[in-house]
Structure formats: C-alpha cells, structure tokens
PDB file of C-alpha atoms in Angstrom:
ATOM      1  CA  UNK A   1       0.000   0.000   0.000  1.00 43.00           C
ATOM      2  CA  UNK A   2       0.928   3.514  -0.826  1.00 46.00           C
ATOM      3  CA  UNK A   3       1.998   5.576   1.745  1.00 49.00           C
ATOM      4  CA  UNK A   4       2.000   9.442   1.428  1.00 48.00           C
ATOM      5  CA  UNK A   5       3.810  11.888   3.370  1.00 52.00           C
ATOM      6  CA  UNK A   6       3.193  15.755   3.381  1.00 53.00           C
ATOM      7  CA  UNK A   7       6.535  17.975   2.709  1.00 55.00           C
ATOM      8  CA  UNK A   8       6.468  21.794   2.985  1.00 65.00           C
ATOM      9  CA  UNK A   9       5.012  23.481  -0.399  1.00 70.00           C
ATOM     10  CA  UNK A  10       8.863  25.469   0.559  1.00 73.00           C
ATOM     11  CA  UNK A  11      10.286  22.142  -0.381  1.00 78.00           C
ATOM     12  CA  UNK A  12       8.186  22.032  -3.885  1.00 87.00           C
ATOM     13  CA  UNK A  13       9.329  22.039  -7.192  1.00 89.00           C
ATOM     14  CA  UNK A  14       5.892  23.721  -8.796  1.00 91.00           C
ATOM     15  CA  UNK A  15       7.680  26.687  -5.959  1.00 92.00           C
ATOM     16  CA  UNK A  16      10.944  26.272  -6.903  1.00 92.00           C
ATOM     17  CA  UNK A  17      10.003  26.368 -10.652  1.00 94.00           C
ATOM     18  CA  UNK A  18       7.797  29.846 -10.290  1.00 95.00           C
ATOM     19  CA  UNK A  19      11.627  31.169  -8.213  1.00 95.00           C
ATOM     20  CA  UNK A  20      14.084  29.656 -10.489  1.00 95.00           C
ATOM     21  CA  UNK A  21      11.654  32.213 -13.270  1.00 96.00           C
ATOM     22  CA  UNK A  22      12.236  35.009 -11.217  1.00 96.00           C
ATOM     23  CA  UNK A  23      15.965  34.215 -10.469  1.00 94.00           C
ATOM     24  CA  UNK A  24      16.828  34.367 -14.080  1.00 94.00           C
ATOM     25  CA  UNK A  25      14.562  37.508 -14.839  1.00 96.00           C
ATOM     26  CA  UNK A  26      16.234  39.188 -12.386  1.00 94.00           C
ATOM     27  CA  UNK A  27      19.811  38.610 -13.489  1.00 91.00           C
ATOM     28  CA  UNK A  28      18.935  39.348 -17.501  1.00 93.00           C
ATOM     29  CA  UNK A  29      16.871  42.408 -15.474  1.00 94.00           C
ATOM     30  CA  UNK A  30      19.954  43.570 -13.796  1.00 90.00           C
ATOM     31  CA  UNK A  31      22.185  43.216 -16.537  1.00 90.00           C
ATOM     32  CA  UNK A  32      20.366  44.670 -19.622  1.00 92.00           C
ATOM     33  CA  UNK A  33      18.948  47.188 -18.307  1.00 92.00           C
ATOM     34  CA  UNK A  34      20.514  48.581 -14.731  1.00 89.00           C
ATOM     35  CA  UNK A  35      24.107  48.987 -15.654  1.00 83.00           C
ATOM     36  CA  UNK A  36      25.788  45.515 -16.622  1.00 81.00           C
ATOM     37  CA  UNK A  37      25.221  44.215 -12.720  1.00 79.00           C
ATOM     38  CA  UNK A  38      24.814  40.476 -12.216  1.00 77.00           C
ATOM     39  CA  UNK A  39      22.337  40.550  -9.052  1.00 76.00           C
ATOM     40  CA  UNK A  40      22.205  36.729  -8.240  1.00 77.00           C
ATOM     41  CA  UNK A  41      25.637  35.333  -9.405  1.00 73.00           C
ATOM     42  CA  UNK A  42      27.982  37.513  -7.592  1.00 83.00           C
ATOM     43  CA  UNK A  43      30.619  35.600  -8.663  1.00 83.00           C
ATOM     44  CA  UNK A  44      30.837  37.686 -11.749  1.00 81.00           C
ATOM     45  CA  UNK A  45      30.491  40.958 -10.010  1.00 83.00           C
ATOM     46  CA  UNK A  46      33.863  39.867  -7.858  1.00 91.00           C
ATOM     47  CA  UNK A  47      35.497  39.085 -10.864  1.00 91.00           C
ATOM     48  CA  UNK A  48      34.604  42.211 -12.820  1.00 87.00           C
ATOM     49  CA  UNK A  49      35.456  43.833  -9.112  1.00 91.00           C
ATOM     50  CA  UNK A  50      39.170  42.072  -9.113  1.00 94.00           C
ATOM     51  CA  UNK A  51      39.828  43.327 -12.862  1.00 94.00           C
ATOM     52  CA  UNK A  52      38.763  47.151 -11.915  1.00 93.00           C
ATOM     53  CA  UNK A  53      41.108  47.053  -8.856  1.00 94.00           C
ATOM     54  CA  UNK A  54      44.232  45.712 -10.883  1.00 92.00           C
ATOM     55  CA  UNK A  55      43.618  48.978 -13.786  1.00 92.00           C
ATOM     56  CA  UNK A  56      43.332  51.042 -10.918  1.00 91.00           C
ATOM     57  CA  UNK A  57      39.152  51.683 -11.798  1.00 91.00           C
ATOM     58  CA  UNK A  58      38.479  53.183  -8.592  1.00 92.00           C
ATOM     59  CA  UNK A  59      34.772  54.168  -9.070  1.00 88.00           C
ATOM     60  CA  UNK A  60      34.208  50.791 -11.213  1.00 85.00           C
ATOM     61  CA  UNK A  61      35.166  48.704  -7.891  1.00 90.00           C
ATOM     62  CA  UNK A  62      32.691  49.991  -5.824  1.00 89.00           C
ATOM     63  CA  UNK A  63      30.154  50.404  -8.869  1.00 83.00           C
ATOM     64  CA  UNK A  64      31.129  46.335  -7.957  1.00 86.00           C
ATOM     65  CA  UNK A  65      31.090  46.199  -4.892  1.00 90.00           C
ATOM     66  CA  UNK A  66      27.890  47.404  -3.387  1.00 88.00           C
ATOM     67  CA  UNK A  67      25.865  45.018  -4.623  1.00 86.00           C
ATOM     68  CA  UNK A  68      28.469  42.405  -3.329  1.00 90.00           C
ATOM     69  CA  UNK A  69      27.783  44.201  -0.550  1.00 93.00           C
ATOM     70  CA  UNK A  70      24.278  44.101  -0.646  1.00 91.00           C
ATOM     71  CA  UNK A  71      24.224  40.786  -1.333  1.00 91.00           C
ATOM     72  CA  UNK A  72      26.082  39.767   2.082  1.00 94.00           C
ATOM     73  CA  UNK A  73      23.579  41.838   3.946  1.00 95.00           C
ATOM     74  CA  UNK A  74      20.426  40.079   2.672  1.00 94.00           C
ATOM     75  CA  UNK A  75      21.891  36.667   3.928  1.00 94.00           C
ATOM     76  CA  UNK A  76      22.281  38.028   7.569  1.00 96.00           C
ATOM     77  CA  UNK A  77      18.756  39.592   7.159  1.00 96.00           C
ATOM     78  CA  UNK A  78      18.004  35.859   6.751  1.00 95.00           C
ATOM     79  CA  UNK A  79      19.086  34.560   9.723  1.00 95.00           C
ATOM     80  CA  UNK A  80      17.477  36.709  11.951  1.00 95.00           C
ATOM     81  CA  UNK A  81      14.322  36.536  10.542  1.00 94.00           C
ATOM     82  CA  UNK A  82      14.736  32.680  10.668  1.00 93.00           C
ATOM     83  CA  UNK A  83      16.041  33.220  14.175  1.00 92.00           C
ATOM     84  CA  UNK A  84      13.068  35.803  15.439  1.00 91.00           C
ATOM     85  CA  UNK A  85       9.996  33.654  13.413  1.00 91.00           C
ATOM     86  CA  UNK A  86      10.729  30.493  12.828  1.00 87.00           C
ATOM     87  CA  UNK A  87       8.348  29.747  15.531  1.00 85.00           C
ATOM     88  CA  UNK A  88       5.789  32.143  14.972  1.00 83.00           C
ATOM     89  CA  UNK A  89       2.449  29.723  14.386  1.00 79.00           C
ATOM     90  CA  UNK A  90       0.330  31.945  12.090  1.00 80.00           C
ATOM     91  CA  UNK A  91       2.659  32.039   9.119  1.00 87.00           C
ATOM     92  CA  UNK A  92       6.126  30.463   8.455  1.00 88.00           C
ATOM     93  CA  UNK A  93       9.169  32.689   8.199  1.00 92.00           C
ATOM     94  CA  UNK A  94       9.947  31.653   4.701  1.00 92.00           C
ATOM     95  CA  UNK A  95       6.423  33.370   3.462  1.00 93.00           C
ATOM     96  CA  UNK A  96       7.633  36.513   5.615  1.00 93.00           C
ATOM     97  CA  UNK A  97      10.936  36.619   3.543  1.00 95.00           C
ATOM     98  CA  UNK A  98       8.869  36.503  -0.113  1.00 95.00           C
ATOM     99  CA  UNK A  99       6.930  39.018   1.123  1.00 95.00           C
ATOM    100  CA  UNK A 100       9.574  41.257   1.759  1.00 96.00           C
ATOM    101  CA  UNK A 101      11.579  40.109  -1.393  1.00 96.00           C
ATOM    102  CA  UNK A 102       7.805  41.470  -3.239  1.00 96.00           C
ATOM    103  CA  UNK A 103       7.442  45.000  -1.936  1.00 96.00           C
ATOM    104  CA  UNK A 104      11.240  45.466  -2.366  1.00 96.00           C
ATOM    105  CA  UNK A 105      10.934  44.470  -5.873  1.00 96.00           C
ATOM    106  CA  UNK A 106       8.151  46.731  -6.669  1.00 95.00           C
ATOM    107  CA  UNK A 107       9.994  49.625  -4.951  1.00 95.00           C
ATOM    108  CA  UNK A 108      13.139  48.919  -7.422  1.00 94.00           C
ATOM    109  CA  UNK A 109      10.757  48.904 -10.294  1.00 94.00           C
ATOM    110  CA  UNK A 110       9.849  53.040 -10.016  1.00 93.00           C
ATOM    111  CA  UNK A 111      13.617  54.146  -9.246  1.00 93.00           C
ATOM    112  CA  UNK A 112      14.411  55.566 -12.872  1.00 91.00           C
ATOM    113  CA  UNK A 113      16.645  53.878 -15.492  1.00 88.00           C
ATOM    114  CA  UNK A 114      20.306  56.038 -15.540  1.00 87.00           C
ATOM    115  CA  UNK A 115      22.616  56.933 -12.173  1.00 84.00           C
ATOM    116  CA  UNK A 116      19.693  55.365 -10.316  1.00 89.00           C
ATOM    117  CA  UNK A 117      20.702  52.039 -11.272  1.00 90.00           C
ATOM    118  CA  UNK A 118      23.100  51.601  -8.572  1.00 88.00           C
ATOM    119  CA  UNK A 119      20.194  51.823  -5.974  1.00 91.00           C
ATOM    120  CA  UNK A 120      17.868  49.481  -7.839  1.00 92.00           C
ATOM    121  CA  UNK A 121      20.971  46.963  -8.231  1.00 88.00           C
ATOM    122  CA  UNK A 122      21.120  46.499  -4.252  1.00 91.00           C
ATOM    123  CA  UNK A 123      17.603  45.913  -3.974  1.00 94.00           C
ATOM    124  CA  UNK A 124      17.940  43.082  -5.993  1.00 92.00           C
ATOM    125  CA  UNK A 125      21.050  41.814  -5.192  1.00 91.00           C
ATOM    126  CA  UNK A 126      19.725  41.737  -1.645  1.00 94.00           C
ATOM    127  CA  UNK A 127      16.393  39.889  -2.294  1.00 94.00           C
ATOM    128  CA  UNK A 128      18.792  37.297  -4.918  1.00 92.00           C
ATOM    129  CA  UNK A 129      20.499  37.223  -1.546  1.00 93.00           C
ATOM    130  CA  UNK A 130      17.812  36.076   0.559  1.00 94.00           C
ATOM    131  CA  UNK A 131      16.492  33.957  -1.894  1.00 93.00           C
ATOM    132  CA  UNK A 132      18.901  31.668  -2.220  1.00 90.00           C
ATOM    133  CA  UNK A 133      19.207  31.274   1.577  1.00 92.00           C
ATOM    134  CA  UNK A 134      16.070  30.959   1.916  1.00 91.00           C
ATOM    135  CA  UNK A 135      14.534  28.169  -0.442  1.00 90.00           C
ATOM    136  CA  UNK A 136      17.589  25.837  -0.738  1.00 86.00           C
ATOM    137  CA  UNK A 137      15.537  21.922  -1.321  1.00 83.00           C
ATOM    138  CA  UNK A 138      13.237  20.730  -3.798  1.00 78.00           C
ATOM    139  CA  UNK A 139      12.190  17.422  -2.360  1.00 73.00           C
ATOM    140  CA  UNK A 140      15.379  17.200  -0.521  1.00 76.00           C
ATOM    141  CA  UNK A 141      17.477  18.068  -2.901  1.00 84.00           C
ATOM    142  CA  UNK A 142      20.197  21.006  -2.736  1.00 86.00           C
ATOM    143  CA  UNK A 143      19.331  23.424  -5.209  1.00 90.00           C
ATOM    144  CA  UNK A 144      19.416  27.144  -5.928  1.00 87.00           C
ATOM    145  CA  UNK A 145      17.006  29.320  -7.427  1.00 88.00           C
ATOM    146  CA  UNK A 146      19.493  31.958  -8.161  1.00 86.00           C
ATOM    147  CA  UNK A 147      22.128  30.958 -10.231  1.00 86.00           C
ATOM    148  CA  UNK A 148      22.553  27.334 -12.202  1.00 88.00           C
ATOM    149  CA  UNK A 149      26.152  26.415 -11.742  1.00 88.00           C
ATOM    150  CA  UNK A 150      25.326  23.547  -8.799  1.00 90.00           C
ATOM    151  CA  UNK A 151      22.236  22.786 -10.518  1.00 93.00           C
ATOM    152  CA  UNK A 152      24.027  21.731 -13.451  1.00 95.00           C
ATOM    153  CA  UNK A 153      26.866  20.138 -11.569  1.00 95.00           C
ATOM    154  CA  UNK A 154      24.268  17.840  -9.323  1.00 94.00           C
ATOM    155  CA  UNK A 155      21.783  17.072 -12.630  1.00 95.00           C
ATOM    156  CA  UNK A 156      24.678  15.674 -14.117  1.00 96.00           C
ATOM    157  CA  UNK A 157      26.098  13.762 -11.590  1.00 96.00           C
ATOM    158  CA  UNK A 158      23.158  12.203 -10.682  1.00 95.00           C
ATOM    159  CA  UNK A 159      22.422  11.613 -14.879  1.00 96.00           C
ATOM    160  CA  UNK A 160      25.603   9.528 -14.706  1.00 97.00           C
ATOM    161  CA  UNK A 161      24.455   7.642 -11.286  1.00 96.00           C
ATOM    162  CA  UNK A 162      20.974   6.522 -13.251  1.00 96.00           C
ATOM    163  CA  UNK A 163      23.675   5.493 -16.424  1.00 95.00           C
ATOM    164  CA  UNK A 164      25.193   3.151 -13.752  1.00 95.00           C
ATOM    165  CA  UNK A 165      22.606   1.494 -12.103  1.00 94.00           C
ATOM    166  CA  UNK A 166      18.930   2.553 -13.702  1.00 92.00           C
ATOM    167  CA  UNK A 167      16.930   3.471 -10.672  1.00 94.00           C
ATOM    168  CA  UNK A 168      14.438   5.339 -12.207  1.00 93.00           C
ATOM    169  CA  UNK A 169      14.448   7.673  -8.970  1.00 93.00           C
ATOM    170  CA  UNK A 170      17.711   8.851  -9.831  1.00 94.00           C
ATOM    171  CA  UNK A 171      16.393  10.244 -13.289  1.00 95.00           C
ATOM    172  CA  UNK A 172      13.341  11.873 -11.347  1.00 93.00           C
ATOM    173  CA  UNK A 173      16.109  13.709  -9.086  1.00 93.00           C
ATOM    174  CA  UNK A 174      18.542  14.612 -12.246  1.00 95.00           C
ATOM    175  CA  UNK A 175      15.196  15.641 -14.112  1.00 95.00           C
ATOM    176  CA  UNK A 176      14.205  18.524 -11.475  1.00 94.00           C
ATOM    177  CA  UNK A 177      17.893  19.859 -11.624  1.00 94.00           C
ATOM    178  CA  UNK A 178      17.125  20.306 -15.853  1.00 96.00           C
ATOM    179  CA  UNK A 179      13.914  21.440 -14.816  1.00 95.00           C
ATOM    180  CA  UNK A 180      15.099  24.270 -12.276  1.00 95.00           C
ATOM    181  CA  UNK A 181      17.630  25.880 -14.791  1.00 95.00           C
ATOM    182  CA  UNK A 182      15.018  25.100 -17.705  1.00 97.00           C
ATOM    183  CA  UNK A 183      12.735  27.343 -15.900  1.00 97.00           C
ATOM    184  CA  UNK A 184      15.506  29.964 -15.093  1.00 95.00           C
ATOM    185  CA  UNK A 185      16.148  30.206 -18.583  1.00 96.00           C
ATOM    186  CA  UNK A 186      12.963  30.944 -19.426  1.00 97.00           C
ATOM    187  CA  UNK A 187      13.069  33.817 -16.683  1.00 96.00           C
ATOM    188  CA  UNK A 188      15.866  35.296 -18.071  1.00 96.00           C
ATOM    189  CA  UNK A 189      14.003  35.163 -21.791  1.00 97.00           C
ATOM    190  CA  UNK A 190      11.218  37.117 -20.230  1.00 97.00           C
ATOM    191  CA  UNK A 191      13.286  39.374 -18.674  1.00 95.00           C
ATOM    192  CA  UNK A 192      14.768  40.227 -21.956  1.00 96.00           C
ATOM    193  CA  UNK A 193      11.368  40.647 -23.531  1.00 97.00           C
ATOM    194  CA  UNK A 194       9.777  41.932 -20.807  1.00 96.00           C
ATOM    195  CA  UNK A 195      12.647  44.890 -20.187  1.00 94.00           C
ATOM    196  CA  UNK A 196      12.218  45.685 -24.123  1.00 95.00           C
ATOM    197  CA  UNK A 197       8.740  46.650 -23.651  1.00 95.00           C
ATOM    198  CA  UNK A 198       8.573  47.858 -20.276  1.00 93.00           C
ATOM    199  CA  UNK A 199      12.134  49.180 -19.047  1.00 92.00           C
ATOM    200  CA  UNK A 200      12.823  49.466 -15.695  1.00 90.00           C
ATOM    201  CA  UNK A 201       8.959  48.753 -14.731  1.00 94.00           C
ATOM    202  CA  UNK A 202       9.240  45.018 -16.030  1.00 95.00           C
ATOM    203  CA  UNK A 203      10.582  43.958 -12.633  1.00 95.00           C
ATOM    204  CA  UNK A 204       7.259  44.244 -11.634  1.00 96.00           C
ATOM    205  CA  UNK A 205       5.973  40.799 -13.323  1.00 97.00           C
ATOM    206  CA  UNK A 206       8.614  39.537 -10.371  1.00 96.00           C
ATOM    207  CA  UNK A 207       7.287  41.153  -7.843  1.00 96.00           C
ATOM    208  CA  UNK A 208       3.593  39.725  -8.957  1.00 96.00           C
ATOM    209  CA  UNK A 209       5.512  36.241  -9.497  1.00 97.00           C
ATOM    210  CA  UNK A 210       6.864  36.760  -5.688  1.00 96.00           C
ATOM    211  CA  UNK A 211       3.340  36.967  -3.984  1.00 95.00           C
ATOM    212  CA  UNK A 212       2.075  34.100  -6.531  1.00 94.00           C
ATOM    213  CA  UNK A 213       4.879  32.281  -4.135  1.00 94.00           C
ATOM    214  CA  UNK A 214       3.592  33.504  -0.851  1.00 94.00           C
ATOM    215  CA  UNK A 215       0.119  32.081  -1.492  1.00 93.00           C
ATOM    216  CA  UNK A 216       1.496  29.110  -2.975  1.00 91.00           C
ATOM    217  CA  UNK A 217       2.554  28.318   0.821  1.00 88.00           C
ATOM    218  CA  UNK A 218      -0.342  27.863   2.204  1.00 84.00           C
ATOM    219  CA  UNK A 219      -0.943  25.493   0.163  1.00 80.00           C
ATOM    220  CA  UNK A 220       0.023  21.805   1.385  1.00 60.00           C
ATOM    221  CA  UNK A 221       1.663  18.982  -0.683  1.00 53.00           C
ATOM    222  CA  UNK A 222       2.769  15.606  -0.943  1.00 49.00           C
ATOM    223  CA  UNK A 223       5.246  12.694  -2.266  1.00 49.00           C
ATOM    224  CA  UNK A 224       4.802   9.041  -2.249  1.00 38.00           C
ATOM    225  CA  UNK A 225       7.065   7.722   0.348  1.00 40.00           C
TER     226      UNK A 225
END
C-alpha cells in the first residue's frame, strides 16, 4: 500500500520552478537594463570587481562592490528573521521573507533607469540574496534558485548515477535539476522581452511572481514515500 507523506510546499518544485523564473529575470533584469550588474551570481560581479582594482578603476570597484555588498547583507537579514519567526504559528518565516523580497521588488521597479541604477541593483542583489538562503531543497534536494552552476553540476552527476545502475528515482532527481535551470532560462528570456517593452517597470511581473509564491505556501503537498 501507498503511503504518502506531506513535505512543505517550501520544499516544492511547482515553488521552486515559479523562483528559479524570477531568479533568471532578475539577473537578464539587472544586466540589460541597470548597468551591466549580475544581481544573483555575484561571482561575476567579484570578478569584474578584481579586474577594476588591478587597472586602478576606482569608481568601477565599488560600482562592484555594493551590490556584493548588498548581497552579504540580505543573507544576515536571513538569519534573523529565521532566528526571530521560525516559531511564529500563524505564518512560516519563509512566506515573511517573499513578502519582503515582493514590496522590495516593486519599490526597485519606479527608481528611474540612468545613475539610479546603482540603488535598484542592491535591492535586488539583496532579495537574490535572501532567496537563495532561503529556499535551498526541492524534495530534498540542494538546489538554488538563483544561479545554475550547482544545478548543473548535481543534474549531471546524478544523470551519470541513473547510467550506472537505472533506478528510475535517480532520473526523477537529475530531471528537477534540468527542470530548475530550464525554468531559469525561461526567466531570463522574459526578462529580456519583458525589459524591451517595459524598461525598468518590467521587474514588476517579479514582484507579482513573488506573492504568486507567498500564497502558494499555504498550500500543502505531498510525495509518495
């Protein structure tokens, strides 16, 4: 007999599917059309920090930088929301944190396209930021929402596991990795279009996307154990 076992809709990949969207919006967002800033992946943004420093680009290191900076910031802001709510009955803390990544996202949407960029780049490099602490599982599985690097690195690996031994549960896993960075891809295509059409407002399909999330939440789900 079937058993079934609830998991947190946190844990989901229909969730994780609707932020990997957003994740990749945000960075073809951030790049196209607020300065050549990679919000989520601040790997790039240290490297395009390291290569200012050595030509002596003083103003181009911190254009870097801040939202390195910002970045940093929206993990700790994490943590103590975790710590402060994460018993707090009437709604869980990860809700709390997609609400705030929402209204943040719709403020960065009316700052104005030109030396306002800067401000609208650590907005979103510090809701990336809690993002990616935040919502780090789909069905027990390490995954980010944020960037694809690991994603690809784990759908692969476990690709080669199912090669090895054919338990279909293995392809299920690898298949949700594809899936995640599938569905960031198509983010970052909308983002594109989107920021064609509607400049600096198109973040605001994110922030709609973001409380699409939050009622997602309350919603309960469940995987065959």
């Amino acid at each position: 007999m079937k058993q079934h076992k609830k998991i947190q809709m946190s844990e989901a990949f229909q969730l994780g599917a609707v932020l990997a969207v957003v994740g990749g919006f945000l960075d073809a967002y951030s790049y196209l059309f607020r300065g050549g800033v990679f919000a989520n992946a601040q790997t790039g943004n240290i490297v395009l920090l390291g290569i200012s420093l050595q030509k002596g680009k003083w103003q181009g290191a911190v254009h870097y930088a801040i939202p390195i900076l910002a970045f940093a910031a929206g993990v700790i802001v994490v943590e103590l929301i975790k710590k402060y709510f994460k018993q707090y009955p009437k709604i869980h803390w990860r809700q709390i944190i997609v609400m705030i990544e929402a209204v943040m996202i719709c403020l960065a949407a009316f700052i104005p396209s030109g030396e306002a960029d800067m401000i609208a780049n650590v907005i979103i490099s510090f809701v990336c930021a809690m993002q990616v602490e935040t919502f780090r599982k789909v069905h027990g599985n390490a995954y980010a929402t944020t960037m694809c690097t690991g994603n690809l690195r784990s759908g692969m690996e476990i690709l080669f596991q199912y090669f090895q031994t054919k338990d279909r549960e293995l392809m299920n896993r690898s298949l949700k990795y594809f899936g995640i960075i599938l569905f960031f891809i198509v983010g970052a295509a909308a983002g594109t279009a989107a920021g064609n059409v509607l400049s600096h407002n198109a973040v605001l399909i994110c922030s709609a996307l973001l409380l699409a999330a939050f009622f997602m939440m309350f919603m309960e789900t469940k995987k065959i154990k």
